[in-house]
């Protein structure tokens, strides 16, 4: 099992964190997800070599790895994911 901290862009609030955690935990092989809003990072524990799958899912949600170009489209995706997370927290 491997635990890795991934720095991401567009992390704004608890709604973002809820969406990220829910979506990553649905991936086969992901055992634990912790979101640190203060450090703009996600700590993921996984049992297989699925790092690229994790990064791809984060990108789809609008939270790309901080090394990626963060364009307007990704920022808009992150706002959508944030709102979904806030609704799921109700």
Short mmCIF file of N, CA, C and O in Angstrom, two decimals:
data_model
loop_
_atom_site.label_atom_id
_atom_site.label_comp_id
_atom_site.label_asym_id
_atom_site.label_seq_id
_atom_site.Cartn_x
_atom_site.Cartn_y
_atom_site.Cartn_z
N UNK A 1 0.83 -1.17 0.00
CA UNK A 1 0.00 0.00 0.00
C UNK A 1 0.88 1.24 0.00
O UNK A 1 1.92 1.27 0.62
N UNK A 2 0.44 2.27 -0.71
CA UNK A 2 1.23 3.49 -0.84
C UNK A 2 0.35 4.69 -0.48
O UNK A 2 -0.81 4.75 -0.84
N UNK A 3 0.93 5.64 0.25
CA UNK A 3 0.25 6.90 0.54
C UNK A 3 1.04 8.02 -0.11
O UNK A 3 2.26 8.10 0.03
N UNK A 4 0.32 8.88 -0.82
CA UNK A 4 0.97 9.97 -1.54
C UNK A 4 0.18 11.25 -1.35
O UNK A 4 -1.04 11.25 -1.39
N UNK A 5 0.90 12.35 -1.16
CA UNK A 5 0.27 13.66 -1.10
C UNK A 5 0.40 14.32 -2.47
O UNK A 5 1.50 14.40 -3.02
N UNK A 6 -0.72 14.77 -3.00
CA UNK A 6 -0.76 15.40 -4.31
C UNK A 6 -1.22 16.84 -4.15
O UNK A 6 -2.31 17.09 -3.62
N UNK A 7 -0.41 17.78 -4.59
CA UNK A 7 -0.79 19.20 -4.57
C UNK A 7 -1.73 19.45 -5.75
O UNK A 7 -1.44 19.03 -6.88
N UNK A 8 -2.87 20.11 -5.47
CA UNK A 8 -3.85 20.35 -6.52
C UNK A 8 -4.22 21.83 -6.60
O UNK A 8 -3.99 22.59 -5.66
N UNK A 9 -4.81 22.20 -7.71
CA UNK A 9 -5.29 23.57 -7.93
C UNK A 9 -6.79 23.63 -7.73
O UNK A 9 -7.48 22.61 -7.82
N UNK A 10 -7.31 24.81 -7.47
CA UNK A 10 -8.74 25.12 -7.40
C UNK A 10 -9.45 24.63 -6.15
O UNK A 10 -10.67 24.72 -6.08
N UNK A 11 -8.76 24.13 -5.16
CA UNK A 11 -9.40 23.67 -3.93
C UNK A 11 -9.81 24.89 -3.12
O UNK A 11 -8.99 25.71 -2.75
N UNK A 12 -11.13 25.02 -2.88
CA UNK A 12 -11.63 26.24 -2.25
C UNK A 12 -12.31 26.03 -0.91
O UNK A 12 -12.24 26.91 -0.06
N UNK A 13 -13.01 24.91 -0.73
CA UNK A 13 -13.86 24.82 0.47
C UNK A 13 -14.18 23.37 0.81
O UNK A 13 -13.72 22.44 0.17
N UNK A 14 -15.05 23.23 1.80
CA UNK A 14 -15.48 21.91 2.23
C UNK A 14 -16.27 21.17 1.16
O UNK A 14 -16.25 19.94 1.09
N UNK A 15 -17.00 21.91 0.33
CA UNK A 15 -17.73 21.27 -0.77
C UNK A 15 -16.78 20.61 -1.75
O UNK A 15 -17.01 19.49 -2.21
N UNK A 16 -15.70 21.30 -2.07
CA UNK A 16 -14.66 20.74 -2.94
C UNK A 16 -14.10 19.46 -2.31
O UNK A 16 -13.96 18.43 -2.97
N UNK A 17 -13.78 19.55 -1.03
CA UNK A 17 -13.19 18.41 -0.31
C UNK A 17 -14.13 17.21 -0.32
O UNK A 17 -13.70 16.07 -0.52
N UNK A 18 -15.43 17.46 -0.11
CA UNK A 18 -16.41 16.37 -0.10
C UNK A 18 -16.46 15.67 -1.45
O UNK A 18 -16.45 14.44 -1.52
N UNK A 19 -16.51 16.45 -2.52
CA UNK A 19 -16.56 15.87 -3.86
C UNK A 19 -15.30 15.07 -4.17
O UNK A 19 -15.37 13.94 -4.66
N UNK A 20 -14.15 15.62 -3.86
CA UNK A 20 -12.88 14.93 -4.13
C UNK A 20 -12.83 13.61 -3.38
O UNK A 20 -12.52 12.56 -3.96
N UNK A 21 -13.16 13.64 -2.11
CA UNK A 21 -13.10 12.43 -1.29
C UNK A 21 -14.06 11.37 -1.82
O UNK A 21 -13.69 10.21 -2.02
N UNK A 22 -15.30 11.76 -2.09
CA UNK A 22 -16.31 10.82 -2.59
C UNK A 22 -15.87 10.19 -3.92
O UNK A 22 -15.93 8.97 -4.08
N UNK A 23 -15.44 11.02 -4.84
CA UNK A 23 -15.09 10.53 -6.18
C UNK A 23 -13.85 9.64 -6.17
O UNK A 23 -13.81 8.63 -6.88
N UNK A 24 -12.84 9.99 -5.39
CA UNK A 24 -11.63 9.17 -5.36
C UNK A 24 -11.86 7.85 -4.65
O UNK A 24 -11.30 6.82 -5.04
N UNK A 25 -12.70 7.85 -3.61
CA UNK A 25 -12.98 6.60 -2.90
C UNK A 25 -13.75 5.61 -3.77
O UNK A 25 -13.75 4.41 -3.48
N UNK A 26 -14.38 6.09 -4.83
CA UNK A 26 -15.09 5.19 -5.75
C UNK A 26 -14.13 4.44 -6.69
O UNK A 26 -14.53 3.46 -7.31
N UNK A 27 -12.89 4.90 -6.78
CA UNK A 27 -11.91 4.23 -7.64
C UNK A 27 -11.44 2.94 -6.99
O UNK A 27 -11.11 2.92 -5.80
N UNK A 28 -11.42 1.88 -7.76
CA UNK A 28 -10.94 0.59 -7.27
C UNK A 28 -9.46 0.71 -6.92
O UNK A 28 -8.66 1.18 -7.73
N UNK A 29 -9.12 0.32 -5.71
CA UNK A 29 -7.74 0.37 -5.26
C UNK A 29 -7.44 1.53 -4.33
O UNK A 29 -6.39 1.55 -3.69
N UNK A 30 -8.36 2.50 -4.23
CA UNK A 30 -8.16 3.63 -3.32
C UNK A 30 -8.76 3.25 -1.97
O UNK A 30 -9.94 2.90 -1.87
N UNK A 31 -7.94 3.30 -0.92
CA UNK A 31 -8.37 2.90 0.42
C UNK A 31 -8.72 4.07 1.32
O UNK A 31 -9.58 3.97 2.17
N UNK A 32 -8.03 5.20 1.15
CA UNK A 32 -8.26 6.33 2.04
C UNK A 32 -7.93 7.63 1.31
O UNK A 32 -6.99 7.68 0.52
N UNK A 33 -8.72 8.67 1.60
CA UNK A 33 -8.50 9.99 1.00
C UNK A 33 -8.65 11.03 2.10
O UNK A 33 -9.64 11.05 2.82
N UNK A 34 -7.66 11.91 2.21
CA UNK A 34 -7.72 13.03 3.13
C UNK A 34 -7.44 14.29 2.34
O UNK A 34 -6.46 14.35 1.60
N UNK A 35 -8.31 15.29 2.51
CA UNK A 35 -8.15 16.55 1.79
C UNK A 35 -7.71 17.61 2.79
O UNK A 35 -8.33 17.79 3.83
N UNK A 36 -6.64 18.31 2.45
CA UNK A 36 -6.12 19.38 3.30
C UNK A 36 -6.30 20.71 2.57
O UNK A 36 -5.50 21.07 1.70
N UNK A 37 -7.38 21.42 2.92
CA UNK A 37 -7.69 22.69 2.24
C UNK A 37 -6.62 23.74 2.49
O UNK A 37 -6.35 24.56 1.62
N UNK A 38 -6.03 23.73 3.67
CA UNK A 38 -5.02 24.74 4.00
C UNK A 38 -3.76 24.62 3.15
O UNK A 38 -3.08 25.61 2.90
N UNK A 39 -3.44 23.40 2.74
CA UNK A 39 -2.23 23.16 1.95
C UNK A 39 -2.53 22.82 0.49
O UNK A 39 -1.62 22.42 -0.24
N UNK A 40 -3.80 22.94 0.09
CA UNK A 40 -4.19 22.62 -1.29
C UNK A 40 -3.67 21.25 -1.72
O UNK A 40 -3.05 21.10 -2.78
N UNK A 41 -3.93 20.25 -0.89
CA UNK A 41 -3.41 18.92 -1.21
C UNK A 41 -4.42 17.82 -0.86
O UNK A 41 -5.33 18.02 -0.07
N UNK A 42 -4.19 16.69 -1.49
CA UNK A 42 -4.97 15.49 -1.24
C UNK A 42 -3.99 14.37 -0.92
O UNK A 42 -3.04 14.14 -1.66
N UNK A 43 -4.23 13.69 0.19
CA UNK A 43 -3.42 12.54 0.56
C UNK A 43 -4.23 11.29 0.22
O UNK A 43 -5.36 11.13 0.70
N UNK A 44 -3.67 10.44 -0.62
CA UNK A 44 -4.39 9.26 -1.10
C UNK A 44 -3.59 8.01 -0.76
O UNK A 44 -2.40 7.93 -1.03
N UNK A 45 -4.27 7.05 -0.15
CA UNK A 45 -3.68 5.74 0.12
C UNK A 45 -4.30 4.75 -0.85
O UNK A 45 -5.52 4.61 -0.90
N UNK A 46 -3.44 4.11 -1.63
CA UNK A 46 -3.95 3.16 -2.62
C UNK A 46 -3.08 1.92 -2.65
O UNK A 46 -1.91 1.94 -2.29
N UNK A 47 -3.70 0.82 -3.10
CA UNK A 47 -3.02 -0.46 -3.06
C UNK A 47 -2.42 -0.87 -4.40
O UNK A 47 -1.66 -1.81 -4.48
N UNK A 48 -2.79 -0.21 -5.44
CA UNK A 48 -2.29 -0.53 -6.76
C UNK A 48 -1.60 0.69 -7.36
O UNK A 48 -1.72 1.78 -6.84
N UNK A 49 -0.92 0.49 -8.44
CA UNK A 49 -0.29 1.61 -9.13
C UNK A 49 -1.32 2.30 -10.01
O UNK A 49 -1.38 2.07 -11.22
N UNK A 50 -2.14 3.13 -9.39
CA UNK A 50 -3.21 3.80 -10.12
C UNK A 50 -3.07 5.33 -10.04
O UNK A 50 -4.05 6.06 -10.16
N UNK A 51 -1.87 5.80 -9.86
CA UNK A 51 -1.65 7.24 -9.72
C UNK A 51 -2.22 8.01 -10.91
O UNK A 51 -2.88 9.04 -10.75
N UNK A 52 -1.99 7.54 -12.11
CA UNK A 52 -2.48 8.25 -13.30
C UNK A 52 -4.01 8.29 -13.32
O UNK A 52 -4.60 9.29 -13.74
N UNK A 53 -4.66 7.23 -12.87
CA UNK A 53 -6.12 7.20 -12.78
C UNK A 53 -6.61 8.24 -11.78
O UNK A 53 -7.59 8.94 -12.02
N UNK A 54 -5.93 8.34 -10.65
CA UNK A 54 -6.28 9.32 -9.63
C UNK A 54 -6.11 10.73 -10.19
O UNK A 54 -7.01 11.57 -10.05
N UNK A 55 -5.00 11.01 -10.83
CA UNK A 55 -4.76 12.33 -11.42
C UNK A 55 -5.78 12.66 -12.50
O UNK A 55 -6.26 13.79 -12.59
N UNK A 56 -6.13 11.67 -13.30
CA UNK A 56 -7.12 11.86 -14.35
C UNK A 56 -8.48 12.22 -13.76
O UNK A 56 -9.16 13.14 -14.24
N UNK A 57 -8.87 11.52 -12.69
CA UNK A 57 -10.16 11.80 -12.05
C UNK A 57 -10.16 13.20 -11.43
O UNK A 57 -11.14 13.93 -11.55
N UNK A 58 -9.09 13.57 -10.77
CA UNK A 58 -8.99 14.91 -10.20
C UNK A 58 -9.12 15.97 -11.31
O UNK A 58 -9.81 16.97 -11.16
N UNK A 59 -8.46 15.72 -12.42
CA UNK A 59 -8.50 16.63 -13.56
C UNK A 59 -9.93 16.75 -14.09
O UNK A 59 -10.41 17.86 -14.38
N UNK A 60 -10.63 15.62 -14.21
CA UNK A 60 -12.01 15.63 -14.69
C UNK A 60 -12.92 16.46 -13.77
O UNK A 60 -13.85 17.10 -14.24
N UNK A 61 -12.64 16.43 -12.48
CA UNK A 61 -13.44 17.17 -11.51
C UNK A 61 -13.10 18.66 -11.48
O UNK A 61 -13.81 19.45 -10.87
N UNK A 62 -11.98 19.05 -12.11
CA UNK A 62 -11.56 20.45 -12.12
C UNK A 62 -10.50 20.77 -11.09
O UNK A 62 -10.25 21.93 -10.80
N UNK A 63 -9.85 19.73 -10.55
CA UNK A 63 -8.79 19.91 -9.56
C UNK A 63 -7.50 19.26 -10.07
O UNK A 63 -7.07 18.23 -9.58
N UNK A 64 -6.87 19.88 -11.06
CA UNK A 64 -5.66 19.27 -11.63
C UNK A 64 -4.49 19.35 -10.66
O UNK A 64 -4.48 20.17 -9.74
N UNK A 65 -3.54 18.49 -10.89
CA UNK A 65 -2.30 18.56 -10.12
C UNK A 65 -1.72 19.96 -10.31
O UNK A 65 -1.79 20.55 -11.38
N UNK A 66 -1.19 20.54 -9.26
CA UNK A 66 -0.75 21.94 -9.28
C UNK A 66 0.31 22.21 -10.33
O UNK A 66 0.54 23.36 -10.67
N UNK A 67 0.93 21.19 -10.87
CA UNK A 67 1.94 21.39 -11.90
C UNK A 67 1.32 21.60 -13.28
O UNK A 67 1.99 22.01 -14.20
N UNK A 68 0.02 21.30 -13.42
CA UNK A 68 -0.65 21.44 -14.71
C UNK A 68 -1.09 22.89 -14.95
O UNK A 68 -1.27 23.66 -14.01
N UNK A 69 -1.30 23.23 -16.20
CA UNK A 69 -1.86 24.53 -16.53
C UNK A 69 -3.31 24.56 -16.04
O UNK A 69 -4.07 23.64 -16.30
N UNK A 70 -3.67 25.60 -15.33
CA UNK A 70 -4.99 25.71 -14.75
C UNK A 70 -5.81 26.73 -15.53
O UNK A 70 -5.89 27.89 -15.17
N UNK A 71 -6.43 26.29 -16.61
CA UNK A 71 -7.20 27.19 -17.46
C UNK A 71 -8.61 27.43 -16.95
O UNK A 71 -9.06 26.85 -15.96
N UNK A 72 -9.33 28.28 -17.64
CA UNK A 72 -10.68 28.67 -17.25
C UNK A 72 -11.62 27.48 -17.18
O UNK A 72 -12.43 27.37 -16.26
N UNK A 73 -11.53 26.57 -18.13
CA UNK A 73 -12.43 25.41 -18.15
C UNK A 73 -12.27 24.59 -16.87
O UNK A 73 -13.26 24.16 -16.27
N UNK A 74 -11.03 24.36 -16.43
CA UNK A 74 -10.82 23.59 -15.21
C UNK A 74 -11.33 24.35 -13.99
O UNK A 74 -11.87 23.75 -13.06
N UNK A 75 -11.21 25.66 -13.99
CA UNK A 75 -11.73 26.44 -12.88
C UNK A 75 -13.25 26.32 -12.82
O UNK A 75 -13.82 26.16 -11.74
N UNK A 76 -13.92 26.36 -13.98
CA UNK A 76 -15.38 26.21 -14.01
C UNK A 76 -15.80 24.82 -13.54
O UNK A 76 -16.79 24.68 -12.82
N UNK A 77 -15.06 23.79 -13.95
CA UNK A 77 -15.36 22.43 -13.49
C UNK A 77 -15.25 22.34 -11.97
O UNK A 77 -16.04 21.68 -11.31
N UNK A 78 -14.24 22.99 -11.42
CA UNK A 78 -14.06 22.92 -9.97
C UNK A 78 -15.21 23.59 -9.25
O UNK A 78 -15.65 23.13 -8.20
N UNK A 79 -15.77 24.68 -9.80
CA UNK A 79 -16.92 25.33 -9.17
C UNK A 79 -18.13 24.40 -9.19
O UNK A 79 -18.88 24.33 -8.22
N UNK A 80 -18.33 23.67 -10.29
CA UNK A 80 -19.43 22.70 -10.36
C UNK A 80 -19.25 21.60 -9.32
O UNK A 80 -20.19 21.23 -8.62
N UNK A 81 -18.04 21.07 -9.23
CA UNK A 81 -17.76 20.02 -8.25
C UNK A 81 -17.95 20.54 -6.84
O UNK A 81 -18.46 19.83 -5.96
N UNK A 82 -17.56 21.77 -6.61
CA UNK A 82 -17.71 22.40 -5.29
C UNK A 82 -19.19 22.46 -4.91
O UNK A 82 -19.57 22.10 -3.80
N UNK A 83 -20.04 22.92 -5.85
CA UNK A 83 -21.47 23.03 -5.55
C UNK A 83 -22.08 21.67 -5.28
O UNK A 83 -22.89 21.52 -4.36
N UNK A 84 -21.68 20.66 -6.03
CA UNK A 84 -22.19 19.30 -5.80
C UNK A 84 -21.78 18.83 -4.41
O UNK A 84 -22.57 18.25 -3.68
N UNK A 85 -20.55 19.09 -4.03
CA UNK A 85 -20.07 18.70 -2.70
C UNK A 85 -20.85 19.39 -1.61
O UNK A 85 -21.17 18.79 -0.57
N UNK A 86 -21.16 20.67 -1.79
CA UNK A 86 -21.93 21.40 -0.79
C UNK A 86 -23.33 20.82 -0.66
O UNK A 86 -23.85 20.69 0.46
N UNK A 87 -23.95 20.47 -1.77
CA UNK A 87 -25.28 19.86 -1.72
C UNK A 87 -25.22 18.52 -1.02
O UNK A 87 -26.08 18.19 -0.22
N UNK A 88 -24.19 17.73 -1.28
CA UNK A 88 -24.04 16.42 -0.64
C UNK A 88 -23.78 16.54 0.86
O UNK A 88 -24.01 15.60 1.61
N UNK A 89 -23.29 17.69 1.32
CA UNK A 89 -23.04 17.91 2.75
C UNK A 89 -24.31 18.26 3.52
O UNK A 89 -24.30 18.30 4.75
N UNK A 90 -25.40 18.60 2.80
CA UNK A 90 -26.64 19.01 3.47
C UNK A 90 -27.30 17.86 4.17
O UNK A 90 -27.23 16.77 3.95
#
